[in-house]
CSV table of C-alpha atoms in Angstrom, one decimal:
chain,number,residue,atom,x,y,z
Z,1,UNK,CA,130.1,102.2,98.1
Z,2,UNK,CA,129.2,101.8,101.8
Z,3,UNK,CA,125.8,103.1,103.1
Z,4,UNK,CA,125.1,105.5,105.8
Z,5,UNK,CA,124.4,104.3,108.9
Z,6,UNK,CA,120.7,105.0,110.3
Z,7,UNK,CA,120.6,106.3,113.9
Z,8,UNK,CA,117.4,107.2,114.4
Z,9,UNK,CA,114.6,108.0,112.2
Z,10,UNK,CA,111.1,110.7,113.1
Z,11,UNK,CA,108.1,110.1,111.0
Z,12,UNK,CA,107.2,114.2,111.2
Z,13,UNK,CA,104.0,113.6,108.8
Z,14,UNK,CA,101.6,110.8,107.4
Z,15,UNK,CA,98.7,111.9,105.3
Z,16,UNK,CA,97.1,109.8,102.7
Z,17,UNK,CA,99.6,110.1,99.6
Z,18,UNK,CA,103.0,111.3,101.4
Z,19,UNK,CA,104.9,110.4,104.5
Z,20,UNK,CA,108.0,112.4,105.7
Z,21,UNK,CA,110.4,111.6,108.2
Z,22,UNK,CA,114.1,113.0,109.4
Z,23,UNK,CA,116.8,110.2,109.5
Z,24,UNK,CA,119.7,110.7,111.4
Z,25,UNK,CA,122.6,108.5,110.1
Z,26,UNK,CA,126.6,108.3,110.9
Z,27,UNK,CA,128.5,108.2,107.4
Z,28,UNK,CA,131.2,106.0,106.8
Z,29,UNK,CA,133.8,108.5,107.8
Z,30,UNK,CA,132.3,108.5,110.9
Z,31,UNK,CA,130.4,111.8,111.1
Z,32,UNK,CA,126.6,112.3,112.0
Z,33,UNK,CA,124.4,113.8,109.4
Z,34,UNK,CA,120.6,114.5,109.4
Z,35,UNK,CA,118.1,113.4,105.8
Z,36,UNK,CA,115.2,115.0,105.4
Z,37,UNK,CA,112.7,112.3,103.6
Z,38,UNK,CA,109.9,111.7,101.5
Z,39,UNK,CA,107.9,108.3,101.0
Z,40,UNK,CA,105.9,108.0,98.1
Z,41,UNK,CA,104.6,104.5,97.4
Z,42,UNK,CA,105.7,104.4,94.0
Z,43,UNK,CA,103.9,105.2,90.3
Z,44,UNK,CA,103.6,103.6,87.1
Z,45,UNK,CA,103.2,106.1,83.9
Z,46,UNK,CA,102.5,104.6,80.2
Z,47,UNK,CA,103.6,105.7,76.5
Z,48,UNK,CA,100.5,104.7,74.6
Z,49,UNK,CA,101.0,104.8,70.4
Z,50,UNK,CA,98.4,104.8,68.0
Z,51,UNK,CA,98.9,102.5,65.0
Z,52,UNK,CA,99.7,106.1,63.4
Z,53,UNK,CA,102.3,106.7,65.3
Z,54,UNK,CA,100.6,109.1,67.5
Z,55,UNK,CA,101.1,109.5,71.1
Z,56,UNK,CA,98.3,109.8,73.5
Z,57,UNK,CA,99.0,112.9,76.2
Z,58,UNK,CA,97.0,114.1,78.8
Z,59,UNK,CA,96.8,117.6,79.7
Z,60,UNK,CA,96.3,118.5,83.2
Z,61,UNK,CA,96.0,121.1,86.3
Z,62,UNK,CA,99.2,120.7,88.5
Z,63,UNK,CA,98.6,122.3,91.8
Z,64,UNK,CA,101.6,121.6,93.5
Z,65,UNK,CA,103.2,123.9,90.3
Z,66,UNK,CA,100.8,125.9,89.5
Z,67,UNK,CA,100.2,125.3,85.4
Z,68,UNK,CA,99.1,123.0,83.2
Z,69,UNK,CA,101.3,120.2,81.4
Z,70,UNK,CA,101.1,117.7,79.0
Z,71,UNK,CA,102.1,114.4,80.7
Z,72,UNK,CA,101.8,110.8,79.9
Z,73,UNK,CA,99.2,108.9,81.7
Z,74,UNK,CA,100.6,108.0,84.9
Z,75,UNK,CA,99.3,107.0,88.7
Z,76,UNK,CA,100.0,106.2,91.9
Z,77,UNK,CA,100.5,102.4,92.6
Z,78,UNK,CA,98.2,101.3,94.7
Z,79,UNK,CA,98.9,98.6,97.5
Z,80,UNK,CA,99.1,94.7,96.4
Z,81,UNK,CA,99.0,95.8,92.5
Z,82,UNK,CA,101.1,95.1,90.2
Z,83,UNK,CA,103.2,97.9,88.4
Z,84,UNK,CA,101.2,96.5,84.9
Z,85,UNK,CA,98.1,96.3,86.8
Z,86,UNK,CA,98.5,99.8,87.6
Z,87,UNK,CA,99.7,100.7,84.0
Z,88,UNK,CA,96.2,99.1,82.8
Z,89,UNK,CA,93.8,100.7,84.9
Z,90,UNK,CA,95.4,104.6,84.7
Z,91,UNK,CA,95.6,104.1,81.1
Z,92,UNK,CA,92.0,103.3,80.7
Z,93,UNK,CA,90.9,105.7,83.1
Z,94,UNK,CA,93.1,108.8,81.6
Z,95,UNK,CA,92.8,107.8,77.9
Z,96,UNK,CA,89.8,105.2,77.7
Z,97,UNK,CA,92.3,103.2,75.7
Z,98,UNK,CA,93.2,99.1,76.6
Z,99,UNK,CA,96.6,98.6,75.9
Z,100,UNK,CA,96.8,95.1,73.9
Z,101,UNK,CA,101.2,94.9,74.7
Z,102,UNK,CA,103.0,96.5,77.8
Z,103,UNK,CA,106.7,97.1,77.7
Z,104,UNK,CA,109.0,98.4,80.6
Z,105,UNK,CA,110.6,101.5,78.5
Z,106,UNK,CA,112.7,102.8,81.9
Z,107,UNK,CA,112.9,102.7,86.1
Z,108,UNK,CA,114.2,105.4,87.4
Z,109,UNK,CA,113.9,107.4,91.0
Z,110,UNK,CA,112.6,110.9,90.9
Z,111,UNK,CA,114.7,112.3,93.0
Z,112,UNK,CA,116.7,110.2,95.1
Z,113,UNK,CA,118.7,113.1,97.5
Z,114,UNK,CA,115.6,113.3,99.0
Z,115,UNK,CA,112.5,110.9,98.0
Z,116,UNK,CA,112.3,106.9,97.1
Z,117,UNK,CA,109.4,107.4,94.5
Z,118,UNK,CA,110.2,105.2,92.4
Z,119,UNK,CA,108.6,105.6,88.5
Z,120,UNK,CA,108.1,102.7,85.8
Z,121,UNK,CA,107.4,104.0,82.4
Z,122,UNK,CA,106.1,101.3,79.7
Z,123,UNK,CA,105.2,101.4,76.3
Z,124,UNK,CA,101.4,100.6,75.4
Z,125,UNK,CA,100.8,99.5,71.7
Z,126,UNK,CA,97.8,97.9,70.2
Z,127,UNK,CA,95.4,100.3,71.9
Z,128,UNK,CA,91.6,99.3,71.6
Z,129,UNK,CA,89.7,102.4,72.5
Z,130,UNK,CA,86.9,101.9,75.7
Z,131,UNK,CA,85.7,104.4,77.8
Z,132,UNK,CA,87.8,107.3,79.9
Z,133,UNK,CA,86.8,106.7,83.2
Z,134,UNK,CA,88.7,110.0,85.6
Z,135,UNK,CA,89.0,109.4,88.9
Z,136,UNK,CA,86.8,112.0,90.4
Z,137,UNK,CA,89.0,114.8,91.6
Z,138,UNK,CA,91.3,114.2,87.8
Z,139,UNK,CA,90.4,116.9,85.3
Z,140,UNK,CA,92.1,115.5,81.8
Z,141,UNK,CA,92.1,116.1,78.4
Z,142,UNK,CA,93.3,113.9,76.0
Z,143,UNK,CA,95.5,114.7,72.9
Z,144,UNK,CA,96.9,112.8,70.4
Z,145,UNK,CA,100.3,114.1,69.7
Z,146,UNK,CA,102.2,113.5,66.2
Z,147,UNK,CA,105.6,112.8,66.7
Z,148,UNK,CA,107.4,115.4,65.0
Z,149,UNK,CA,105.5,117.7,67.0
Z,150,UNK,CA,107.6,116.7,70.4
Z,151,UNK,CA,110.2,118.9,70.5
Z,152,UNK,CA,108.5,122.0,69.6
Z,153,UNK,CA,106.2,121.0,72.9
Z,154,UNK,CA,109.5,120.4,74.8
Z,155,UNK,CA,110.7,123.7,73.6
Z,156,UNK,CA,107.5,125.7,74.6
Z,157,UNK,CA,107.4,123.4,77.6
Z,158,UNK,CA,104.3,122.0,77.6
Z,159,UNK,CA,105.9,119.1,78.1
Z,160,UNK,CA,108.0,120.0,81.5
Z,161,UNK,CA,108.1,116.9,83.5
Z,162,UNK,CA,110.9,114.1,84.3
Z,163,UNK,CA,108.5,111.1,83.5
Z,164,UNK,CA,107.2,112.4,80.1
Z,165,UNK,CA,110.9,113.9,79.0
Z,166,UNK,CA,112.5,110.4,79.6
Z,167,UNK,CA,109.5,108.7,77.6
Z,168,UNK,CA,109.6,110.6,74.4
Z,169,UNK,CA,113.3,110.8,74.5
Z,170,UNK,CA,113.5,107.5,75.1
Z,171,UNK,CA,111.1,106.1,72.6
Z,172,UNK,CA,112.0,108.8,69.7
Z,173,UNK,CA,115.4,108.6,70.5
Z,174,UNK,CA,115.6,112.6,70.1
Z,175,UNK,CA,118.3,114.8,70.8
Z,176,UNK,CA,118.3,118.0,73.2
Z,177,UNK,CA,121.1,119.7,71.4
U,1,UNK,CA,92.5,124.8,81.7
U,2,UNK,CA,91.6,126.4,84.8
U,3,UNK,CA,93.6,126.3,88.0
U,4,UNK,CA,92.5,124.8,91.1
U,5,UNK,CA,91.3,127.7,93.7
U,6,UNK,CA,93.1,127.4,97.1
U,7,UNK,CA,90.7,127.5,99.9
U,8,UNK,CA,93.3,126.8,102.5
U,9,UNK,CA,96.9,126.0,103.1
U,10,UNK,CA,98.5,124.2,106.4
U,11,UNK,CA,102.8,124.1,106.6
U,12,UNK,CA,102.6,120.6,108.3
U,13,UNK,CA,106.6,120.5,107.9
U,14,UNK,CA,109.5,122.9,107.1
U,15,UNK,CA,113.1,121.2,107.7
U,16,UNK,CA,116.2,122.2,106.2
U,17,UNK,CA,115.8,121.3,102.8
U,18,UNK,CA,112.0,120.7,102.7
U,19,UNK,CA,108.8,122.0,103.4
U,20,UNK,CA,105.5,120.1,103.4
U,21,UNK,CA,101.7,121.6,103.2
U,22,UNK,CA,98.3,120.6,102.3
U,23,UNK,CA,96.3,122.5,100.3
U,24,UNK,CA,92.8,122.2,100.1
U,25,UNK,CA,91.3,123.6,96.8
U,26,UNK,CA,88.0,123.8,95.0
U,27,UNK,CA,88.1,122.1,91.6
U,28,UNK,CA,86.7,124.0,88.9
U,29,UNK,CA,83.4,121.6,88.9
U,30,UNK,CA,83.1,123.3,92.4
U,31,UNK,CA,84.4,119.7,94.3
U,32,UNK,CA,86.5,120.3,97.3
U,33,UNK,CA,89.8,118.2,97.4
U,34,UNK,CA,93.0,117.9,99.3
U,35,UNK,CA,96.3,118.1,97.5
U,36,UNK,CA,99.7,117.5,99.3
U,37,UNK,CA,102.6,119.3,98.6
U,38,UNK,CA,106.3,119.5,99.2
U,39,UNK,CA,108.0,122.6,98.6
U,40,UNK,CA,112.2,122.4,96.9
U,41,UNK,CA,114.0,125.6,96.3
U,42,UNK,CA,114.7,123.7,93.0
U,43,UNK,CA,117.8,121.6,92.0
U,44,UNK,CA,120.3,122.3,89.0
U,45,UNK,CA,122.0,119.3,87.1
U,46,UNK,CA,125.3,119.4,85.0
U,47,UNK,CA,126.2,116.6,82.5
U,48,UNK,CA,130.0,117.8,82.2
U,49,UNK,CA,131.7,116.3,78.9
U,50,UNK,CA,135.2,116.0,78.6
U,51,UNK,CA,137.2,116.8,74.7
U,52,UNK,CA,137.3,113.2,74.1
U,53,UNK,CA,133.4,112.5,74.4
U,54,UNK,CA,133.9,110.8,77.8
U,55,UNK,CA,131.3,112.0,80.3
U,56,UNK,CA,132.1,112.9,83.6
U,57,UNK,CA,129.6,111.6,86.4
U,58,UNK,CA,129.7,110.9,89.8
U,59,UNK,CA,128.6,107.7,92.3
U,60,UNK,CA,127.2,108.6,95.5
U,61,UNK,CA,125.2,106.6,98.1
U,62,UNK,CA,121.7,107.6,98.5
U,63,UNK,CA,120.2,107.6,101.9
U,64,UNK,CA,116.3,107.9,100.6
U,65,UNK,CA,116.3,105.4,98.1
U,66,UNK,CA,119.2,102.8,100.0
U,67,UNK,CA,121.6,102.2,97.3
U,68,UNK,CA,124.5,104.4,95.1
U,69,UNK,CA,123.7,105.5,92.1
U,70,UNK,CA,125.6,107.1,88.8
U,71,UNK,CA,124.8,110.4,88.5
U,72,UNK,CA,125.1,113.8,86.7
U,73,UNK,CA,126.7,116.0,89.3
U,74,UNK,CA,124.2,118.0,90.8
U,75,UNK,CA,122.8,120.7,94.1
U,76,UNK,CA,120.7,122.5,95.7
U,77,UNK,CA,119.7,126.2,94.8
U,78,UNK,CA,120.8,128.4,97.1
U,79,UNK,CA,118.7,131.7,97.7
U,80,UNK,CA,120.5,134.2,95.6
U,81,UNK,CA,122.4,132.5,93.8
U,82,UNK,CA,121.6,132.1,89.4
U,83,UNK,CA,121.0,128.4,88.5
U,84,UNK,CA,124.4,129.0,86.5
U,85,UNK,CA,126.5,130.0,89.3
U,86,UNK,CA,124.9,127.2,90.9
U,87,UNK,CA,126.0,124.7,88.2
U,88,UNK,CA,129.8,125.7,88.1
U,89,UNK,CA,130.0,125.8,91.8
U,90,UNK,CA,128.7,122.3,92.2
U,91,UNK,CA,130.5,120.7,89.2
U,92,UNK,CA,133.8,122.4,90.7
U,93,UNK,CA,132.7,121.0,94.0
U,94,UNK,CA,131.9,117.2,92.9
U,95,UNK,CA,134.1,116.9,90.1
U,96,UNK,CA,137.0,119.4,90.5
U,97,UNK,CA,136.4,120.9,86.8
U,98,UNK,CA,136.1,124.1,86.0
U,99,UNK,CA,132.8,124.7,83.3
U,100,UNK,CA,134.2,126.5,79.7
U,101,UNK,CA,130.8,126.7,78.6
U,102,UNK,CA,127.3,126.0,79.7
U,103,UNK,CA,124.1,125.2,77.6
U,104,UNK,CA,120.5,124.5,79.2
U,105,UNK,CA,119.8,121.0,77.8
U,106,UNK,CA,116.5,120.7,79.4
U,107,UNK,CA,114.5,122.2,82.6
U,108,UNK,CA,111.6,120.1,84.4
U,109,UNK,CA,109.4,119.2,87.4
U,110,UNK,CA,110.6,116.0,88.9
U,111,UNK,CA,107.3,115.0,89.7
U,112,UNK,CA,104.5,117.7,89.6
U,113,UNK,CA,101.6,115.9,91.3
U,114,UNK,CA,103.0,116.4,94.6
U,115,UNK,CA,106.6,118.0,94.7
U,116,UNK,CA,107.3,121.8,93.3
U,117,UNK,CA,110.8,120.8,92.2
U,118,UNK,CA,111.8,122.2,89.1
U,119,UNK,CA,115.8,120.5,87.8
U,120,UNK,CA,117.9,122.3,85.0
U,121,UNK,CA,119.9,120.7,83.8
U,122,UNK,CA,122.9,122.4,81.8
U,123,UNK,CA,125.7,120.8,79.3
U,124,UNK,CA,129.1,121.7,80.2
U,125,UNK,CA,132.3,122.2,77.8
U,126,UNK,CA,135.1,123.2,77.2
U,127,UNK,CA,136.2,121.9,81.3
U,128,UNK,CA,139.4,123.2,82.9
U,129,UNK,CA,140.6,120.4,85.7
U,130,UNK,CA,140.9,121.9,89.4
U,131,UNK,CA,140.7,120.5,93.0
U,132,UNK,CA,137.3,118.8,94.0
U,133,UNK,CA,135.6,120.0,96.7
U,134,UNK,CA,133.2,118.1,98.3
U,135,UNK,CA,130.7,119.2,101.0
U,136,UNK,CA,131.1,117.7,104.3
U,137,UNK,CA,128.1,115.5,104.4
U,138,UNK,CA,128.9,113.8,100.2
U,139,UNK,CA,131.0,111.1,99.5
U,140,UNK,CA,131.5,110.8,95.7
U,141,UNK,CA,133.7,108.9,93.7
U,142,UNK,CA,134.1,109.9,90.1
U,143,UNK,CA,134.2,108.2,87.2
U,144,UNK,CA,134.8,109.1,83.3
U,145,UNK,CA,132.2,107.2,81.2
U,146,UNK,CA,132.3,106.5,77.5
U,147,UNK,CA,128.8,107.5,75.7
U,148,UNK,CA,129.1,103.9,73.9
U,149,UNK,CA,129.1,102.3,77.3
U,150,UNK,CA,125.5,104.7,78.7
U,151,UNK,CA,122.8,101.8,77.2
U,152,UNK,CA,124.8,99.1,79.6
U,153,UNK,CA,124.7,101.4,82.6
U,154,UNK,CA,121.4,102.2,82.0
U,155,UNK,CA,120.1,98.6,81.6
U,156,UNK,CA,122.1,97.6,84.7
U,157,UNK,CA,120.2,100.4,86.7
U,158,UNK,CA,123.6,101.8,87.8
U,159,UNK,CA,121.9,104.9,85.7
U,160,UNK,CA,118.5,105.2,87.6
U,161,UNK,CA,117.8,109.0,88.1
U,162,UNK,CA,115.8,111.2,86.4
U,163,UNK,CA,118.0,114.2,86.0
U,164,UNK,CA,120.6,111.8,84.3
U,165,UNK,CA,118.0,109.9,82.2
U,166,UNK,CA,117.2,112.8,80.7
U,167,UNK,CA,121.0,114.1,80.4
U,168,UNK,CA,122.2,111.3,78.8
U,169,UNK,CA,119.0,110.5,76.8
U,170,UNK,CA,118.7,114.0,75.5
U,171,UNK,CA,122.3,114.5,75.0
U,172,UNK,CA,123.1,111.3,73.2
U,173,UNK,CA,119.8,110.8,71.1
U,174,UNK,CA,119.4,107.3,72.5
U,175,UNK,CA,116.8,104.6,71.9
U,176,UNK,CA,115.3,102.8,74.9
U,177,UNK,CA,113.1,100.1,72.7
């Protein structure tokens, strides 16, 4: 499939986690459109699971919508680190747990009609428990969550968010109807 | 857990689709912090499934993330308009089918720490075939996909959103690991 053709492109705003800028581009039919869009740099979010089977949540204050939701750990990446890098140190600082074995569970964009985040979920196992160590404006609480109690939390929707859905679908395998 | 208390809010951006602000807010420790935030009227997403299991989705080229992906079919709210009526008029648009029946399968933010965007995403059955009708700025090819043939397409990345992650996940039952 042929890509659009950029025109022009207006960087409207740069602050410290977000950039936005309007793209003008000519599509392949020859017509000019205008894309409104985000840059994020990118985030790395971890499954951790107990020997037990349990799954380590956090629970935390979302301003931008307004509640609280139970979330896998998960960060922003941070410039010249590695996505496992990343994965290591939000881990430790959300959950105080080490992961002993990182896998890559799923990729995926966000929301790619209008921002390139780009996510990379893993799977932690052989967790060795340290210290939680929250970044300073993070307010977290940690729960361990048994399996069989996902998709009573996905009903109630505490668990509401794209990272964490594709996670414990994904690992569980569970079905949504 | 306690909400964030806004001190102050800026609109630093409002397009056509988005609108970005920062917010600053006192933490419930009393620490002042900063919190940017892009505002979505919201997004519905349809995973259309046709009476011999075949799922309908549709490839489009992706201006913010450079590349076309396999997708759910999938809009925009409009002001006024139910997520439902939302959901048939964009299937009918991308995909030329008329919905039977509609189920939520799932409803989530596509990434709360800095975006409001909530995505429904609905199963449709029981499809009548019409005319597509594409809006004048989408190019989108459609394709009929097998369920056995989802773990390949999502390996190969072809599959690499998270509104169809979850779909197909959710609806399927599938294992990543």
């Amino acid at each position: 499939m042929e890509p659009e053709e950029l025109i022009s492109s207006e960087t409207r705003f740069a602050g410290r986690l977000l950039r936005l800028r309007v793209d003008t581009v000519r599509l392949p039919g020859g017509q000019v459109s205008r894309r409104e869009v985000v840059e994020h740099p990118g985030a790395v979010a971890v499954l951790p699971v107990l020997p037990s089977g349990e799954l380590v949540l956090v629970r935390q204050y979302r301003h931008a919508v307004g509640r609280a939701l139970l979330e896998v750990p998960a960060g922003t990446r941070q410039p010249a680190e590695s996505p496992e890098a990343c994965a290591r140190r939000e881990l430790l600082e959300e959950t105080g747990f080490e992961a002993g074995t990182l896998r890559e569970l799923a990729r995926f964009y966000v929301s790619p009609g209008w921002a390139n985040e780009e996510l990379i979920v893993y799977l932690a196992t052989g967790l060795v428990a340290r210290q939680p160590q929250p970044a300073d404006d993070e307010r977290i609480a940690v729960e361990h969550v048994a399996p069989e109690r996902v998709p009573e939390l996905v009903l109630k929707r505490d668990i509401a968010d794209a990272k964490t859905l594709v996670a414990v679908l994904g690992y569980l395998g569970l079905h949504l109807v």
